[in-house]
Amino acid sequence: MSKNAFKMLLLSLLIGVTIYLEKPILPEILRLHSIDLSWSGALFAVFGFSVMLFAPFLGDVGDKKGRKLVLIISVLGMAVGQLIFGLSSAISGMLISRFIFGSFFSGIAVNFMAYFNDNYMGSEKSRMISYNLAIMAFGLALGSLFGGYLSGVINTINIYFLQSILFVIIAFVVFFIYPKEYIRIDVKRNYVFNMYQNIKRVKLSGLLPGMIVTMVFSIGIYIVLNFLEFYLSSKNFSLGQIGLYVFSISLVGVLGNIFITPTLLRRFDEKIYLVVILIVSGISLMITSYHHEIGLYVFMFVFGLVSMMFKPITTQIISKNAEDEQGLALGVRETLIHFGMMVGSITGGYLFSSEPTSIFFASSLIMFVCAIGFGSLKYLETRNK
């Protein structure tokens, strides 16, 4: 592994750990401020909406101005967002902080993936994308574990202040260790206008159907993922147990992305692979909706594996079509994904308040629909050759 790759993976780990420190404590924070848990859906929806708005813009800025600048600004912006959340005791302040956090998070999500698309080719690109997602997921897992532990050691509110401090430190780390980059796209004066003109030049005609199915997938996955901590809390899991459970799910995904995804992507067509893992995911969710005790363990291993595998596969599909403007194409993808997150958050909030286990059943149906969608795209692709 090259020195530059190691630096990027280290940054992924640090950012992942810091982001998820709050993951297991959010239900407790809402209760602490006497905020109805139904507002959790709105918090996730606002986050998704802000990513949806800013992902193409920050992806395009990374293409033209350099990814290092975008990453530094994004990490500092996330620090501001978490600081505001920690200082807020009303839902209005929390919603504002989520909008700020999501806006800058989009710069992280898009430009990390674009870096590997820019600098690697073929099977090496697939391997590095999988490693990056695996390391980020491992960081998220550690963040959940540490967040659950810290909640028993310090005041839960202070975890948000700790996040802000860590994000500022990470910004300095990015400044000093981010690899040298070569910007290949000329900057034009009318920047925002040209960004949307450039969207037309990315091969979206071939990408858009798959991106739409990916958006539907994100609806299904966020119906569950955004309310998993709340579901576990309703089953009397402690904050430490919630952190450990989320850590276990992420760890399964990490191992899958390191040892399974790169090998299978070399041997099978991406869309066929997606159909298989979506069907398996749908079955695991269906089991979870009907059998709580057994289902949570099935969910941990199967759904954790599938949810982490999905992103490197769809990223590889994009990398074959987007040529130089990787950041912009990935930004469009992130916009659609987070539109799905917004819809999934609102839907999940309604379903969870009605019947907690219904989030698993609804998500399973969406996984089956997405399997049909990618299967249909593969059929049309084969027929048109």
Short mmCIF file of N, CA and C in Angstrom, two decimals, residues 31-114:
data_model
loop_
_atom_site.label_atom_id
_atom_site.label_comp_id
_atom_site.label_asym_id
_atom_site.label_seq_id
_atom_site.Cartn_x
_atom_site.Cartn_y
_atom_site.Cartn_z
N ARG A 31 -34.53 12.73 25.02
CA ARG A 31 -35.26 12.56 26.28
C ARG A 31 -34.80 13.59 27.31
N LEU A 32 -33.51 13.85 27.36
CA LEU A 32 -32.95 14.80 28.32
C LEU A 32 -33.56 16.18 28.17
N HIS A 33 -33.83 16.58 26.93
CA HIS A 33 -34.42 17.90 26.66
C HIS A 33 -35.94 17.83 26.50
N SER A 34 -36.53 16.69 26.89
CA SER A 34 -37.99 16.50 26.83
C SER A 34 -38.54 16.74 25.42
N ILE A 35 -37.80 16.26 24.43
CA ILE A 35 -38.21 16.37 23.03
C ILE A 35 -38.78 15.03 22.59
N ASP A 36 -39.96 15.04 22.01
CA ASP A 36 -40.61 13.81 21.57
C ASP A 36 -39.71 13.08 20.56
N LEU A 37 -39.62 11.75 20.71
CA LEU A 37 -38.74 10.98 19.83
C LEU A 37 -39.19 11.02 18.38
N SER A 38 -40.45 11.40 18.13
CA SER A 38 -40.91 11.51 16.74
C SER A 38 -40.14 12.57 15.97
N TRP A 39 -39.51 13.53 16.69
CA TRP A 39 -38.70 14.56 16.04
C TRP A 39 -37.41 13.99 15.45
N SER A 40 -37.04 12.79 15.84
CA SER A 40 -35.81 12.20 15.31
C SER A 40 -35.87 12.07 13.79
N GLY A 41 -37.06 11.73 13.27
CA GLY A 41 -37.22 11.64 11.83
C GLY A 41 -36.95 12.96 11.14
N ALA A 42 -37.40 14.06 11.76
CA ALA A 42 -37.16 15.39 11.19
C ALA A 42 -35.68 15.73 11.21
N LEU A 43 -34.97 15.35 12.28
CA LEU A 43 -33.53 15.62 12.35
C LEU A 43 -32.78 14.91 11.22
N PHE A 44 -33.11 13.65 10.99
CA PHE A 44 -32.46 12.91 9.92
C PHE A 44 -32.86 13.45 8.55
N ALA A 45 -34.13 13.86 8.42
CA ALA A 45 -34.60 14.39 7.14
C ALA A 45 -33.89 15.69 6.78
N VAL A 46 -33.71 16.56 7.76
CA VAL A 46 -33.00 17.83 7.52
C VAL A 46 -31.55 17.55 7.13
N PHE A 47 -30.93 16.60 7.80
CA PHE A 47 -29.56 16.21 7.43
C PHE A 47 -29.52 15.74 5.98
N GLY A 48 -30.43 14.85 5.61
CA GLY A 48 -30.47 14.34 4.24
C GLY A 48 -30.73 15.43 3.22
N PHE A 49 -31.62 16.37 3.57
CA PHE A 49 -31.96 17.47 2.67
C PHE A 49 -30.74 18.35 2.41
N SER A 50 -29.97 18.64 3.46
CA SER A 50 -28.80 19.51 3.29
C SER A 50 -27.71 18.82 2.45
N VAL A 51 -27.51 17.51 2.66
CA VAL A 51 -26.55 16.79 1.83
C VAL A 51 -27.01 16.78 0.38
N MET A 52 -28.31 16.58 0.19
CA MET A 52 -28.88 16.57 -1.15
C MET A 52 -28.61 17.88 -1.88
N LEU A 53 -28.71 19.00 -1.17
CA LEU A 53 -28.49 20.31 -1.78
C LEU A 53 -27.02 20.56 -2.13
N PHE A 54 -26.12 20.19 -1.23
CA PHE A 54 -24.74 20.64 -1.35
C PHE A 54 -23.77 19.62 -1.94
N ALA A 55 -24.17 18.35 -2.06
CA ALA A 55 -23.23 17.34 -2.56
C ALA A 55 -22.72 17.64 -3.97
N PRO A 56 -23.59 17.96 -4.95
CA PRO A 56 -23.04 18.26 -6.29
C PRO A 56 -22.12 19.47 -6.28
N PHE A 57 -22.49 20.50 -5.51
CA PHE A 57 -21.69 21.72 -5.46
C PHE A 57 -20.29 21.45 -4.90
N LEU A 58 -20.23 20.76 -3.75
CA LEU A 58 -18.93 20.51 -3.12
C LEU A 58 -18.13 19.47 -3.89
N GLY A 59 -18.82 18.56 -4.58
CA GLY A 59 -18.10 17.64 -5.46
C GLY A 59 -17.46 18.38 -6.62
N ASP A 60 -18.19 19.33 -7.18
CA ASP A 60 -17.67 20.12 -8.29
C ASP A 60 -16.54 21.04 -7.84
N VAL A 61 -16.67 21.62 -6.64
CA VAL A 61 -15.59 22.45 -6.09
C VAL A 61 -14.32 21.61 -5.94
N GLY A 62 -14.48 20.37 -5.47
CA GLY A 62 -13.33 19.49 -5.33
C GLY A 62 -12.67 19.19 -6.66
N ASP A 63 -13.50 19.00 -7.72
CA ASP A 63 -12.95 18.75 -9.05
C ASP A 63 -12.10 19.93 -9.53
N LYS A 64 -12.52 21.14 -9.23
CA LYS A 64 -11.92 22.33 -9.83
C LYS A 64 -10.94 23.06 -8.92
N LYS A 65 -11.20 23.06 -7.62
CA LYS A 65 -10.35 23.81 -6.69
C LYS A 65 -9.39 22.91 -5.91
N GLY A 66 -9.68 21.61 -5.92
CA GLY A 66 -8.85 20.69 -5.15
C GLY A 66 -9.60 20.12 -3.96
N ARG A 67 -9.40 18.85 -3.70
CA ARG A 67 -10.17 18.16 -2.66
C ARG A 67 -9.67 18.50 -1.25
N LYS A 68 -8.40 18.85 -1.13
CA LYS A 68 -7.85 19.20 0.18
C LYS A 68 -8.58 20.39 0.78
N LEU A 69 -8.78 21.44 -0.01
CA LEU A 69 -9.48 22.64 0.46
C LEU A 69 -10.89 22.31 0.91
N VAL A 70 -11.60 21.52 0.09
CA VAL A 70 -12.98 21.16 0.43
C VAL A 70 -13.03 20.34 1.71
N LEU A 71 -12.11 19.41 1.88
CA LEU A 71 -12.11 18.57 3.08
C LEU A 71 -11.85 19.39 4.34
N ILE A 72 -10.92 20.33 4.28
CA ILE A 72 -10.63 21.17 5.45
C ILE A 72 -11.85 22.00 5.83
N ILE A 73 -12.45 22.66 4.84
CA ILE A 73 -13.64 23.48 5.10
C ILE A 73 -14.78 22.62 5.63
N SER A 74 -14.94 21.43 5.05
CA SER A 74 -16.04 20.54 5.45
C SER A 74 -15.89 20.08 6.90
N VAL A 75 -14.68 19.70 7.28
CA VAL A 75 -14.46 19.23 8.66
C VAL A 75 -14.70 20.35 9.66
N LEU A 76 -14.25 21.56 9.34
CA LEU A 76 -14.49 22.71 10.23
C LEU A 76 -15.98 23.03 10.31
N GLY A 77 -16.68 22.93 9.19
CA GLY A 77 -18.13 23.17 9.19
C GLY A 77 -18.87 22.15 10.04
N MET A 78 -18.43 20.89 10.00
CA MET A 78 -19.03 19.87 10.84
C MET A 78 -18.79 20.16 12.32
N ALA A 79 -17.62 20.71 12.64
CA ALA A 79 -17.33 21.10 14.03
C ALA A 79 -18.32 22.15 14.51
N VAL A 80 -18.62 23.12 13.66
CA VAL A 80 -19.60 24.17 14.02
C VAL A 80 -20.98 23.55 14.23
N GLY A 81 -21.37 22.65 13.33
CA GLY A 81 -22.68 22.01 13.45
C GLY A 81 -22.86 21.27 14.75
N GLN A 82 -21.85 20.48 15.14
CA GLN A 82 -21.95 19.72 16.39
C GLN A 82 -21.88 20.62 17.62
N LEU A 83 -21.13 21.72 17.54
CA LEU A 83 -21.09 22.67 18.65
C LEU A 83 -22.47 23.28 18.89
N ILE A 84 -23.15 23.66 17.81
CA ILE A 84 -24.49 24.23 17.93
C ILE A 84 -25.45 23.20 18.52
N PHE A 85 -25.33 21.93 18.08
CA PHE A 85 -26.21 20.89 18.60
C PHE A 85 -26.01 20.73 20.11
N GLY A 86 -24.76 20.73 20.55
CA GLY A 86 -24.48 20.58 21.98
C GLY A 86 -25.00 21.72 22.81
N LEU A 87 -25.05 22.92 22.22
CA LEU A 87 -25.54 24.10 22.94
C LEU A 87 -27.05 24.24 22.89
N SER A 88 -27.70 23.44 22.05
CA SER A 88 -29.15 23.59 21.84
C SER A 88 -29.94 22.74 22.82
N SER A 89 -30.99 23.34 23.35
CA SER A 89 -31.92 22.58 24.19
C SER A 89 -33.30 22.53 23.55
N ALA A 90 -33.48 23.25 22.44
CA ALA A 90 -34.75 23.28 21.72
C ALA A 90 -34.57 22.59 20.37
N ILE A 91 -35.65 22.03 19.86
CA ILE A 91 -35.58 21.30 18.59
C ILE A 91 -35.20 22.21 17.44
N SER A 92 -35.56 23.50 17.50
CA SER A 92 -35.23 24.42 16.41
C SER A 92 -33.71 24.54 16.24
N GLY A 93 -32.99 24.69 17.35
CA GLY A 93 -31.53 24.77 17.28
C GLY A 93 -30.92 23.48 16.77
N MET A 94 -31.49 22.34 17.18
CA MET A 94 -30.98 21.06 16.72
C MET A 94 -31.19 20.88 15.22
N LEU A 95 -32.33 21.34 14.70
CA LEU A 95 -32.60 21.25 13.27
C LEU A 95 -31.61 22.11 12.48
N ILE A 96 -31.33 23.31 12.98
CA ILE A 96 -30.36 24.19 12.31
C ILE A 96 -28.98 23.53 12.31
N SER A 97 -28.60 22.95 13.44
CA SER A 97 -27.27 22.32 13.53
C SER A 97 -27.17 21.13 12.58
N ARG A 98 -28.27 20.38 12.43
CA ARG A 98 -28.27 19.24 11.52
C ARG A 98 -28.13 19.69 10.07
N PHE A 99 -28.74 20.82 9.73
CA PHE A 99 -28.62 21.35 8.37
C PHE A 99 -27.16 21.75 8.10
N ILE A 100 -26.54 22.42 9.05
CA ILE A 100 -25.14 22.83 8.89
C ILE A 100 -24.23 21.60 8.80
N PHE A 101 -24.44 20.65 9.69
CA PHE A 101 -23.61 19.44 9.71
C PHE A 101 -23.73 18.68 8.39
N GLY A 102 -24.96 18.50 7.91
CA GLY A 102 -25.17 17.77 6.67
C GLY A 102 -24.57 18.47 5.46
N SER A 103 -24.69 19.80 5.43
CA SER A 103 -24.15 20.57 4.31
C SER A 103 -22.66 20.32 4.14
N PHE A 104 -21.93 20.33 5.25
CA PHE A 104 -20.48 20.14 5.17
C PHE A 104 -20.09 18.67 5.11
N PHE A 105 -20.92 17.80 5.69
CA PHE A 105 -20.65 16.36 5.57
C PHE A 105 -20.64 15.92 4.11
N SER A 106 -21.46 16.56 3.29
CA SER A 106 -21.52 16.19 1.87
C SER A 106 -20.17 16.34 1.20
N GLY A 107 -19.38 17.33 1.62
CA GLY A 107 -18.04 17.50 1.07
C GLY A 107 -17.12 16.35 1.39
N ILE A 108 -17.29 15.78 2.60
CA ILE A 108 -16.51 14.61 3.00
C ILE A 108 -16.93 13.40 2.19
N ALA A 109 -18.23 13.14 2.14
CA ALA A 109 -18.76 11.94 1.49
C ALA A 109 -18.35 11.87 0.02
N VAL A 110 -18.43 13.00 -0.67
CA VAL A 110 -18.17 13.02 -2.11
C VAL A 110 -16.67 12.99 -2.41
N ASN A 111 -15.90 13.82 -1.75
CA ASN A 111 -14.51 14.01 -2.16
C ASN A 111 -13.57 12.89 -1.73
N PHE A 112 -13.91 12.17 -0.67
CA PHE A 112 -13.09 11.01 -0.34
C PHE A 112 -13.21 9.95 -1.42
N MET A 113 -14.44 9.65 -1.85
CA MET A 113 -14.63 8.65 -2.89
C MET A 113 -14.02 9.11 -4.20
N ALA A 114 -14.17 10.40 -4.51
CA ALA A 114 -13.63 10.93 -5.77
C ALA A 114 -12.10 10.85 -5.80
#
